[in-house]
mmCIF file of C-alpha atoms and ligand atoms in Angstrom:
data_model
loop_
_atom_site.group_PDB
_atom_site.id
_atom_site.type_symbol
_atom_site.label_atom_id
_atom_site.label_comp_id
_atom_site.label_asym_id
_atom_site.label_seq_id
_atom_site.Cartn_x
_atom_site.Cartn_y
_atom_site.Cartn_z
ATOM 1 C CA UNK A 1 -18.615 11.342 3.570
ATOM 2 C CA UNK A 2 -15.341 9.614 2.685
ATOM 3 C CA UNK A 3 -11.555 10.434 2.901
ATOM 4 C CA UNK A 4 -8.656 9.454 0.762
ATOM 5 C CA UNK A 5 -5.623 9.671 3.003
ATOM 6 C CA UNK A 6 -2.019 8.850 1.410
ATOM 7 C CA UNK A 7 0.241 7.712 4.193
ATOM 8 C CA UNK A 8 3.818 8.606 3.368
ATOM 9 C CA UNK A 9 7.126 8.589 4.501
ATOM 10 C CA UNK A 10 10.371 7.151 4.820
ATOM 11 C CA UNK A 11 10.297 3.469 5.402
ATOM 12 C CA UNK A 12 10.460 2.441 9.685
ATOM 13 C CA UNK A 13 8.540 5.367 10.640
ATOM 14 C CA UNK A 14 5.265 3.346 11.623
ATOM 15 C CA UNK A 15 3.160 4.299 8.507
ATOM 16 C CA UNK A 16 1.857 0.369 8.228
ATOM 17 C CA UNK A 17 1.588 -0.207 12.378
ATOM 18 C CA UNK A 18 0.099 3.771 12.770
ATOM 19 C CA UNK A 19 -3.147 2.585 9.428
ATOM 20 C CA UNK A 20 -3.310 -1.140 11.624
ATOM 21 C CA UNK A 21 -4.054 1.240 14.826
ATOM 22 C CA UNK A 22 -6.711 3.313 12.536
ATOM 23 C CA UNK A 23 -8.203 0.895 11.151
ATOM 24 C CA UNK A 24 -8.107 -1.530 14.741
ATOM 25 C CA UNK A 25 -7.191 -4.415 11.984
ATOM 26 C CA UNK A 26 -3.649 -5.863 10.993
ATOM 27 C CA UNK A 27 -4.151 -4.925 7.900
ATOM 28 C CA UNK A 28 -0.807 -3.967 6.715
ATOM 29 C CA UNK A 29 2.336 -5.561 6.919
ATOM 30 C CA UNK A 30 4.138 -4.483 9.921
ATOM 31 C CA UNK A 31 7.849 -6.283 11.009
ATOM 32 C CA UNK A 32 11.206 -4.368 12.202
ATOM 33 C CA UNK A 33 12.903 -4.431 8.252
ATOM 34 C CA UNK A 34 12.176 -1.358 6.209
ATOM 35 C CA UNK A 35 10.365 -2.077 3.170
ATOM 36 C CA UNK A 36 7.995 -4.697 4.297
ATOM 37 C CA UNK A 37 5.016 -2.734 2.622
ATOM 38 C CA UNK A 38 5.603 -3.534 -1.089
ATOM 39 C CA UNK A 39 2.736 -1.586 -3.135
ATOM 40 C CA UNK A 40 -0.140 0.379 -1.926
ATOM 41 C CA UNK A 41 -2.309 -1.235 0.980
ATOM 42 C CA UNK A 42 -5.666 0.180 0.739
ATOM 43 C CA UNK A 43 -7.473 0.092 4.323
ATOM 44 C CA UNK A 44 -10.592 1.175 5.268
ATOM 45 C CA UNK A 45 -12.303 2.093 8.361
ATOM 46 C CA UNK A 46 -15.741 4.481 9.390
ATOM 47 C CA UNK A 47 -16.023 6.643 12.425
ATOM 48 C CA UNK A 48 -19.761 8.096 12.186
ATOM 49 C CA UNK A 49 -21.053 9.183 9.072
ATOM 50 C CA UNK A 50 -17.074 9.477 7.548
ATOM 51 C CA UNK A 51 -15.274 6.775 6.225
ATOM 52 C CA UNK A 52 -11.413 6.796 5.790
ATOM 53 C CA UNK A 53 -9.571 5.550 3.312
ATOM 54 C CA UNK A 54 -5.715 4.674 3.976
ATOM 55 C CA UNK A 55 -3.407 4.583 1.057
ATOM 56 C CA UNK A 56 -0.275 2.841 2.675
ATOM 57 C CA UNK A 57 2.930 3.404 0.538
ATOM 58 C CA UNK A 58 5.678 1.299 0.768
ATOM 59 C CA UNK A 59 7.827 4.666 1.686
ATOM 60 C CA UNK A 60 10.149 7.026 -0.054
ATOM 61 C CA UNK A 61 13.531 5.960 -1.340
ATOM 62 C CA UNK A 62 15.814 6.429 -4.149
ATOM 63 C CA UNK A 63 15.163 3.791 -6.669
ATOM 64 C CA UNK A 64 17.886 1.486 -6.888
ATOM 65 C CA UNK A 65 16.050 -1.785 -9.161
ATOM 66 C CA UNK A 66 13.484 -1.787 -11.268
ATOM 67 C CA UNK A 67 11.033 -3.019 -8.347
ATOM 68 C CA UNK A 68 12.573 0.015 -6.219
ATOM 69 C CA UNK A 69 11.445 2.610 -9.074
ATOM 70 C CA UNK A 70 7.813 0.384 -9.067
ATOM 71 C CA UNK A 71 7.366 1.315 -5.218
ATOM 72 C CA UNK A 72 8.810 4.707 -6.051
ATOM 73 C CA UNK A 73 6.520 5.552 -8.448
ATOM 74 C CA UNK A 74 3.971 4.449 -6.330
ATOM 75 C CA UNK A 75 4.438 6.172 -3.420
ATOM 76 C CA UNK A 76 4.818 9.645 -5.222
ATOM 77 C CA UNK A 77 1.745 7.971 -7.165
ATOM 78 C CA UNK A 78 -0.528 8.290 -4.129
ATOM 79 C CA UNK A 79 0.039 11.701 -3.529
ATOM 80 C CA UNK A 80 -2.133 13.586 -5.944
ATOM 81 C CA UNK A 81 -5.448 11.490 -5.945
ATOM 82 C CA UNK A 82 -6.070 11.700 -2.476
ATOM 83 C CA UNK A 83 -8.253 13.929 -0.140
ATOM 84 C CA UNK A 84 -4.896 14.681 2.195
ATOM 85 C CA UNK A 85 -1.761 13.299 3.074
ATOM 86 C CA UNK A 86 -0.323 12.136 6.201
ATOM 87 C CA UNK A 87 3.168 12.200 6.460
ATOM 88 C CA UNK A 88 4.704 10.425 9.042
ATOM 89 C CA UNK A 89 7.872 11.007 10.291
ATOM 90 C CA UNK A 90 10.133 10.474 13.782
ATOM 91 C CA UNK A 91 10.289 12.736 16.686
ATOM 92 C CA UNK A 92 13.646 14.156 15.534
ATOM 93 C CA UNK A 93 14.446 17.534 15.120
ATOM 94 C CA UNK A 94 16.017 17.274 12.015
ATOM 95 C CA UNK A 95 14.283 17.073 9.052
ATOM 96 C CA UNK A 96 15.470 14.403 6.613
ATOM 97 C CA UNK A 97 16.279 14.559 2.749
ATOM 98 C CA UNK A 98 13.668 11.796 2.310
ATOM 99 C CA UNK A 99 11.243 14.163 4.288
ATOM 100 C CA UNK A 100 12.203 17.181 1.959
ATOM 101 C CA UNK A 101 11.575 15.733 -0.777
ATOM 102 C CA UNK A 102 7.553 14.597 0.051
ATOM 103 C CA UNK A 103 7.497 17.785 1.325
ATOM 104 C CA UNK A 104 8.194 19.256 -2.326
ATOM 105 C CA UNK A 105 5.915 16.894 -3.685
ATOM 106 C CA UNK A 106 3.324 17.816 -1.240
ATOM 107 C CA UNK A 107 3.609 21.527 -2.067
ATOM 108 C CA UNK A 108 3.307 20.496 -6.014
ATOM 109 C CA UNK A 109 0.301 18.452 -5.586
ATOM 110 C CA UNK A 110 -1.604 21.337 -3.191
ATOM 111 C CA UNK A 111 -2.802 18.714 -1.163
ATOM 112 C CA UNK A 112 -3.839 18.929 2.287
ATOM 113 C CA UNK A 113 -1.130 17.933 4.649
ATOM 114 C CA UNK A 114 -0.945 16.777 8.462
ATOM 115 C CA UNK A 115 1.687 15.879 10.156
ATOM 116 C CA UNK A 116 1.999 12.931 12.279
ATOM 117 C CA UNK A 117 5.052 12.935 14.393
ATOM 118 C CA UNK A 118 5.140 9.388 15.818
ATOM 119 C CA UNK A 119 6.793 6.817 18.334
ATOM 120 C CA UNK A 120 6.521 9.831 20.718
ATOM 121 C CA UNK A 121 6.948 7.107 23.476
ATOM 122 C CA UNK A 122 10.161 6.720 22.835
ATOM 123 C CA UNK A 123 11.030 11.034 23.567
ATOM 124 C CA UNK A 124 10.412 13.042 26.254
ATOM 125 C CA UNK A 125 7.990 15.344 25.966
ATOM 126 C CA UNK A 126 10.068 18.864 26.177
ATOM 127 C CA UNK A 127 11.780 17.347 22.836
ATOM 128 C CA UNK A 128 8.974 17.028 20.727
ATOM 129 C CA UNK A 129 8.497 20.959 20.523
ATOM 130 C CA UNK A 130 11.812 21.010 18.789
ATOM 131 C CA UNK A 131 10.596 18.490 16.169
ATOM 132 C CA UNK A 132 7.133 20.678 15.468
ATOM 133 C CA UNK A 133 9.251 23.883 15.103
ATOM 134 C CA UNK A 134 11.775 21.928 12.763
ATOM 135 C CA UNK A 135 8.733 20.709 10.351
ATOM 136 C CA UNK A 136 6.728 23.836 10.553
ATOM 137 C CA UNK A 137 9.334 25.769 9.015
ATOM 138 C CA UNK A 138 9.606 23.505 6.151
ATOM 139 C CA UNK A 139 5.887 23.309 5.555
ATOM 140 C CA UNK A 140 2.564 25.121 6.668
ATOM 141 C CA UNK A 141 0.740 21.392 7.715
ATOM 142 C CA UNK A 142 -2.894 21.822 8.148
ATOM 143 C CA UNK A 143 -2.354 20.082 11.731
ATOM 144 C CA UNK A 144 0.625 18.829 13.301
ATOM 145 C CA UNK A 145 -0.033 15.594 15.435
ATOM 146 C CA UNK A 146 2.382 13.857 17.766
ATOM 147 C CA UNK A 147 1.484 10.465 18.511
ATOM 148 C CA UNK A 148 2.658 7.115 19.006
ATOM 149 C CA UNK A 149 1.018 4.007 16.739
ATOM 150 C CA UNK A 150 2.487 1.462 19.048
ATOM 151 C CA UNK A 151 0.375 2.575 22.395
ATOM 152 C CA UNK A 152 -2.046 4.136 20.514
ATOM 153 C CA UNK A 153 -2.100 7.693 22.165
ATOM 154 C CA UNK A 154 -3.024 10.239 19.875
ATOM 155 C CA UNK A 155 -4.531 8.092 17.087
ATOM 156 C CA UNK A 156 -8.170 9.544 17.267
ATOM 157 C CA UNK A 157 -6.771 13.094 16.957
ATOM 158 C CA UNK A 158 -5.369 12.413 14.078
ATOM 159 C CA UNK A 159 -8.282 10.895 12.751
ATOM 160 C CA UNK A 160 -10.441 14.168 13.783
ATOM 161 C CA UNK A 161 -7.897 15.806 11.843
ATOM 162 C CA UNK A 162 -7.964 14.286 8.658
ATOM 163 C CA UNK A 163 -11.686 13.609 8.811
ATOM 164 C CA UNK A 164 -11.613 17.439 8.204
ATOM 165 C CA UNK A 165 -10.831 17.067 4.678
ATOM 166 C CA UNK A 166 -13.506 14.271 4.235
ATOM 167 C CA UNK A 167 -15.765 14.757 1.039
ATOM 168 C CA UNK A 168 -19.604 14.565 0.755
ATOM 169 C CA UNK A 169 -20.496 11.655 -1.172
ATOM 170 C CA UNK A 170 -21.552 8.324 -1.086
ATOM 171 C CA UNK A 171 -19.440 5.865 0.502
ATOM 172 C CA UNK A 172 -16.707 4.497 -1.669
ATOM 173 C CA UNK A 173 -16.336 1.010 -0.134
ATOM 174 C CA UNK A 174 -18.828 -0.955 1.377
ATOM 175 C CA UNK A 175 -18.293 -1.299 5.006
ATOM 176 C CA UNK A 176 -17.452 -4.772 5.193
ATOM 177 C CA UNK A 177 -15.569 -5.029 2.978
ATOM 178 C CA UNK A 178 -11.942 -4.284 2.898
ATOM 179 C CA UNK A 179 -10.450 -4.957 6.166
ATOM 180 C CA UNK A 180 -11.683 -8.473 5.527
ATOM 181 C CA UNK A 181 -9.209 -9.767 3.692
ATOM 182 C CA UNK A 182 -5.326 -7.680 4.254
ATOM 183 C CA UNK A 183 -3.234 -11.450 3.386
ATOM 184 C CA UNK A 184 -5.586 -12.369 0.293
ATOM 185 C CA UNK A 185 -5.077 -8.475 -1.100
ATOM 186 C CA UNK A 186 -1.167 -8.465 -0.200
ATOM 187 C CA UNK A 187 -0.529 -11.951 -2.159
ATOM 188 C CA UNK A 188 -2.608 -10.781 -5.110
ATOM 189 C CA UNK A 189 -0.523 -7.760 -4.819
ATOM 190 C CA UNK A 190 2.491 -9.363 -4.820
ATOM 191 C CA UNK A 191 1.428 -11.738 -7.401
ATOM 192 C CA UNK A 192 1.348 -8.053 -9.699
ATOM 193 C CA UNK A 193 4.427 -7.237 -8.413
ATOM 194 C CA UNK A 194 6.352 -10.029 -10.508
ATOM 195 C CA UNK A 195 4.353 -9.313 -13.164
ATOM 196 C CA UNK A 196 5.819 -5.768 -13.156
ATOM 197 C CA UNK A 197 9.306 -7.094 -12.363
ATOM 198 C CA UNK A 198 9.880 -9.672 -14.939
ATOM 199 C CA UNK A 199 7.436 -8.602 -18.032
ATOM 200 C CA UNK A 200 7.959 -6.072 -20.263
ATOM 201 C CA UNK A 201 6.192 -2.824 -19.179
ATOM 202 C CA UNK A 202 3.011 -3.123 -21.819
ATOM 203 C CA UNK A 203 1.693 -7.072 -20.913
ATOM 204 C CA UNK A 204 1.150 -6.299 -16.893
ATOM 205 C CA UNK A 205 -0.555 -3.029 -16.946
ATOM 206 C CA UNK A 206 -3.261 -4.680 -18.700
ATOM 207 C CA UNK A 207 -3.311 -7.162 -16.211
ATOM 208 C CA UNK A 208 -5.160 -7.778 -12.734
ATOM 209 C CA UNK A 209 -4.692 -10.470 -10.427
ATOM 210 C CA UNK A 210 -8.124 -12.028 -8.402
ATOM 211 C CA UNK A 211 -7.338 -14.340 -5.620
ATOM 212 C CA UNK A 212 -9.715 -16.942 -6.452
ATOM 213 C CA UNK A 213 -9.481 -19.238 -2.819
ATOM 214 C CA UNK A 214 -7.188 -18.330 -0.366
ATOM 215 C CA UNK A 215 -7.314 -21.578 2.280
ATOM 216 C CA UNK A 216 -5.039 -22.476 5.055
ATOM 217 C CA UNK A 217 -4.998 -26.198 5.330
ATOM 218 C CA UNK A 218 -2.495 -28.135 7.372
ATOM 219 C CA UNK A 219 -0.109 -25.300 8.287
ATOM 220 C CA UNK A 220 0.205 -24.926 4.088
ATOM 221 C CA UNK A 221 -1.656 -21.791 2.627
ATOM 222 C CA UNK A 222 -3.143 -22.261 -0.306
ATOM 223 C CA UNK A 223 -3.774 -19.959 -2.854
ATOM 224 C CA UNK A 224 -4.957 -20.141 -6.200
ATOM 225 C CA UNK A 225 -4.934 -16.850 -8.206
ATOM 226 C CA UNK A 226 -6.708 -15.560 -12.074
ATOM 227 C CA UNK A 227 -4.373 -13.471 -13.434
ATOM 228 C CA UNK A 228 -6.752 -11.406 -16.249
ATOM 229 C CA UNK A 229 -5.320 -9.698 -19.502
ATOM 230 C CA UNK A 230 -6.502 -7.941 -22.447
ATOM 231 C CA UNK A 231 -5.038 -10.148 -25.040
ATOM 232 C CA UNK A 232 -4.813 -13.568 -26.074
ATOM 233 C CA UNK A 233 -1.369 -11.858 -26.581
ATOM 234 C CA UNK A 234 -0.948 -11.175 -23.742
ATOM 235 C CA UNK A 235 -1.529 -14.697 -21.940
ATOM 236 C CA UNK A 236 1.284 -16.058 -24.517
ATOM 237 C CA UNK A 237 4.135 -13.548 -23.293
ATOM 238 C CA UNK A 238 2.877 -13.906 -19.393
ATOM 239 C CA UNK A 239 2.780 -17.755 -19.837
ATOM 240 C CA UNK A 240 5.944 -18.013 -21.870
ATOM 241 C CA UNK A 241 7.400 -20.736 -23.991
ATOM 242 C CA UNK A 242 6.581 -24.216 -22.023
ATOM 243 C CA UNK A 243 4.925 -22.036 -19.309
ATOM 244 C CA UNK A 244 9.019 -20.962 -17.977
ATOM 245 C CA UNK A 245 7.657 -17.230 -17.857
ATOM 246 C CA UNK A 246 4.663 -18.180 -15.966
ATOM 247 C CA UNK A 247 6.575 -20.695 -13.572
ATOM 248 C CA UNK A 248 8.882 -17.762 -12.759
ATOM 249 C CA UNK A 249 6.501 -15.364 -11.922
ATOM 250 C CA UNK A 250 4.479 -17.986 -9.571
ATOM 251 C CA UNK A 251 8.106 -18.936 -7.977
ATOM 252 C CA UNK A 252 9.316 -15.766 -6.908
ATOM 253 C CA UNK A 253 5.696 -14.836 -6.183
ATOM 254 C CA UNK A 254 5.335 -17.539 -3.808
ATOM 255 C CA UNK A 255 8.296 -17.790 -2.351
ATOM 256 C CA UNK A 256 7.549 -13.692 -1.305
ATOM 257 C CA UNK A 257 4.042 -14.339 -0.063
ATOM 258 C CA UNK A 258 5.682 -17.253 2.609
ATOM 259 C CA UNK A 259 8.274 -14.675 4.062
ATOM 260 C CA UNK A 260 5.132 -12.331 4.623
ATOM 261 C CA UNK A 261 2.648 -14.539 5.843
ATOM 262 C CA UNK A 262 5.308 -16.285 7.571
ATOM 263 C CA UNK A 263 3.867 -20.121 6.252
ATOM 264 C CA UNK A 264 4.567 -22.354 3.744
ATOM 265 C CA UNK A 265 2.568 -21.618 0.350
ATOM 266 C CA UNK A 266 1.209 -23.933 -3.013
ATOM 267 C CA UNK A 267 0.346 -20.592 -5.678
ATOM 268 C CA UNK A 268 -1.801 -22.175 -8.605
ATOM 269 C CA UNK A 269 -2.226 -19.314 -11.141
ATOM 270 C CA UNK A 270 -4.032 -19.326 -14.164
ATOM 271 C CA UNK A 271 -4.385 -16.852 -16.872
ATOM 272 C CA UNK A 272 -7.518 -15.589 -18.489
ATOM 273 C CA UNK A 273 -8.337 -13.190 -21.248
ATOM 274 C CA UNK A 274 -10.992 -10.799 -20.514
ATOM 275 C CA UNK A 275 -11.365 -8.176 -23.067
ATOM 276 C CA UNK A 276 -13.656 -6.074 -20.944
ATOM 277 C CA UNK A 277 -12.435 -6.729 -17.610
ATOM 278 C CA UNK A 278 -11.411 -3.411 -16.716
ATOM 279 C CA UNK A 279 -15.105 -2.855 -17.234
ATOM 280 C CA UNK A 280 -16.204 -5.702 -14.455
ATOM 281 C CA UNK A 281 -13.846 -5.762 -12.230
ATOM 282 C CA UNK A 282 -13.929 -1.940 -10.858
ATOM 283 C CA UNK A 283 -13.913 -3.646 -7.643
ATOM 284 C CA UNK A 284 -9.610 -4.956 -8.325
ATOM 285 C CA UNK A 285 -9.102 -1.021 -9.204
ATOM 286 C CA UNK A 286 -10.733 -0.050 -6.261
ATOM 287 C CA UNK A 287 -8.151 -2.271 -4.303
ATOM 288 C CA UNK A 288 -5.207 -1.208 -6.582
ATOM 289 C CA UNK A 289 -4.854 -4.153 -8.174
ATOM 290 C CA UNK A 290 -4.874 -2.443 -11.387
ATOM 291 C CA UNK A 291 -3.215 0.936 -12.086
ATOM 292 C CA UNK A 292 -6.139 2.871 -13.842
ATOM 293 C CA UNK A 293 -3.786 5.473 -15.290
ATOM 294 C CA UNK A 294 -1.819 3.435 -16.705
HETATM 295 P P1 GDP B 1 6.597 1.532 7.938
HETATM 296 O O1 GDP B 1 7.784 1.012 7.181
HETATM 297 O O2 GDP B 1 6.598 3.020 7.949
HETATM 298 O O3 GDP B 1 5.299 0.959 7.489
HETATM 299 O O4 GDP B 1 6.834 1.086 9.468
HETATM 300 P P2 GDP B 1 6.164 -0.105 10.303
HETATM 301 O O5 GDP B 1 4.760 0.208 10.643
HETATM 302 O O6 GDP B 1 6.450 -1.387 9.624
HETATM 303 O O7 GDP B 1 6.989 0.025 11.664
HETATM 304 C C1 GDP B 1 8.385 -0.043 11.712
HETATM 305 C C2 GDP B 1 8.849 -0.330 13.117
HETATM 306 O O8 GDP B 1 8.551 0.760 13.999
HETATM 307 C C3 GDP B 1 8.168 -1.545 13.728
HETATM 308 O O9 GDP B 1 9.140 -2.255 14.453
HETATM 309 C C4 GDP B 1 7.125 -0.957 14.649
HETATM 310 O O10 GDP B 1 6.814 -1.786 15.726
HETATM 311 C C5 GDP B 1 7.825 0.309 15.123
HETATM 312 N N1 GDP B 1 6.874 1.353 15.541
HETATM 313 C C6 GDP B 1 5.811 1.804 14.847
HETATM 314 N N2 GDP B 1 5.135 2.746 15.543
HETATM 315 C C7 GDP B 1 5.788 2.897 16.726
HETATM 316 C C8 GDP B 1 5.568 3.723 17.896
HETATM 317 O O11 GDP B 1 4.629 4.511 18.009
HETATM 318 N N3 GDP B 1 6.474 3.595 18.903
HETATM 319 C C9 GDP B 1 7.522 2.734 18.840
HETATM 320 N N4 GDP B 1 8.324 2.675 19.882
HETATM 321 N N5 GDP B 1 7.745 1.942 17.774
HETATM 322 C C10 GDP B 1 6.890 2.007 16.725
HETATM 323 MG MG1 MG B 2 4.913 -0.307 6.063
#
């Protein structure tokens, strides 16, 4: 049995630190500044015979760049191909505009929703009834749980909860083999992300990015990366004239991946045509590193 969860909500609610205490991995991205979870983290973890399936978004905003409306449409993205949806929220009694509007886009999508109301260490308990009677008039959530993803009380109920919605199937991910790597997916996903932000919108759908070796040596990080298209093309407009597109993609790639991993980085990145990769490579989908609907 297996269980697509998307976990939404506005950014600084917890979403990345409540998958981490799921999963028992830092897998996403977790740091005090809104926003740190750039494109959908997939994370994976088993409890018995179920295995969950975390879609992290990077939260819901209004678009204000063109990278904005990527993590937009992501985020709103997640919502329909999942088994449920968490949304995660504060333990305020008011519910937010951002909150209204996944809350409309939950209704449209008929998707199972649960509630987790989180950082409940930081209320006191009499006030959390409040914030369940605020939400419950605004939607009819298959289960409302309050928890907190920093001490970890309440995790496993909410885990109960959404393993309710689990589907009978084989599993979708080997067991092994997604926590393994959270930095390797994140700089192959932000790799993507400047492929999205500084080609024209045909070239990087086509495109998937493979971490090739991912090494720490001497304090430096160093990463080497295929990036795969469709079309010879294709690898002329991504590599631009003398390579310029190409070295500004790697630059503002790299220069991302050493804020989040918090070292210094040398990106090496080479592009490759591969007519049928879409066809070998259903392992990158799997991990989002290709939008299949696109
Ligand atoms: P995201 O943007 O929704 O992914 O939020 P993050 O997981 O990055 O967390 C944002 C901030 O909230 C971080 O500083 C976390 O340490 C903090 N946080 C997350 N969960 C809790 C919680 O249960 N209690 C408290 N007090 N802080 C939390
Ligand atoms: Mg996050």
């Amino acid at each position: 049995k297996a269980v697509i969860t998307a976990m939404v909500g506005r950014p600084n609610v917890g979403k990345s630190t409540l998958v981490n205490a799921m999963v028992g991995e830092k897998i996403s991205i977790v740091s005090p500044k809104p926003q740190t979870t750039r494109s959908r983290i997939t994370a994976i973890t088993s409890r018995g015979d179920t295995q969950f399936v975390f879609v992290d978004t990077p939260g819901f905003h209004r678009a204000r760049t063109k990278l904005g409306e990527y993590m937009d449409s992501v985020s709103i993205q997640s919502v329909p191909d999942v088994d449920a949806v968490c949304l995660v929220v504060e333990p305020v009694a008011n519910v937010g505009d951002p909150e209204r509007r996944l809350i409309a886009r939950i209704k449209e999508s008929g998707v199972a929703a649960v509630l987790a109301i989180n950082k409940i260490d930081t209320v006191q308990k009499e006030k959390l009834l409040a914030v369940i009677a605020a939400y419950a008039k605004e939607h009819d959530f298959e289960a409302v749980v309050p928890l907190s993803a920093k001490n970890g009380s309440g995790v496993d109920i909410l885990l109960e909860e959404l393993g309710k919605f689990a589907v009978e199937g084989p599993q979708l991910y080997p067991d092994d083999m997604v926590t393994d790597q959270p930095e390797r997916m994140m700089c192959a996903e932000i790799l993507r992300e400047k492929m999205l932000l500084f080609l024209s919108d045909e070239v990087p759908h086509g495109t998937a990015v493979e971490i090739i070796r991912f090494a720490d040596e001497d304090g430096i990080t160093n990463i080497e990366a295929d990036i795969y298209c469709e079309r010879s093309g294709h690898k002329g407009i991504i590599i631009g004239s003398h390579g310029e597109m190409l070295r500004k993609i790697g630059e503002s790639a790299r220069q991302e991946m050493e804020q989040v991993l918090g070292r210094k980085v040398y990106l090496k990145t080479w592009v490759k045509v591969r007519e049928n990769w879409r066809n070998s490579a259903s392992n990158l989908r799997n991990l989002g590193y290709y939008d299949s609907d696109s």
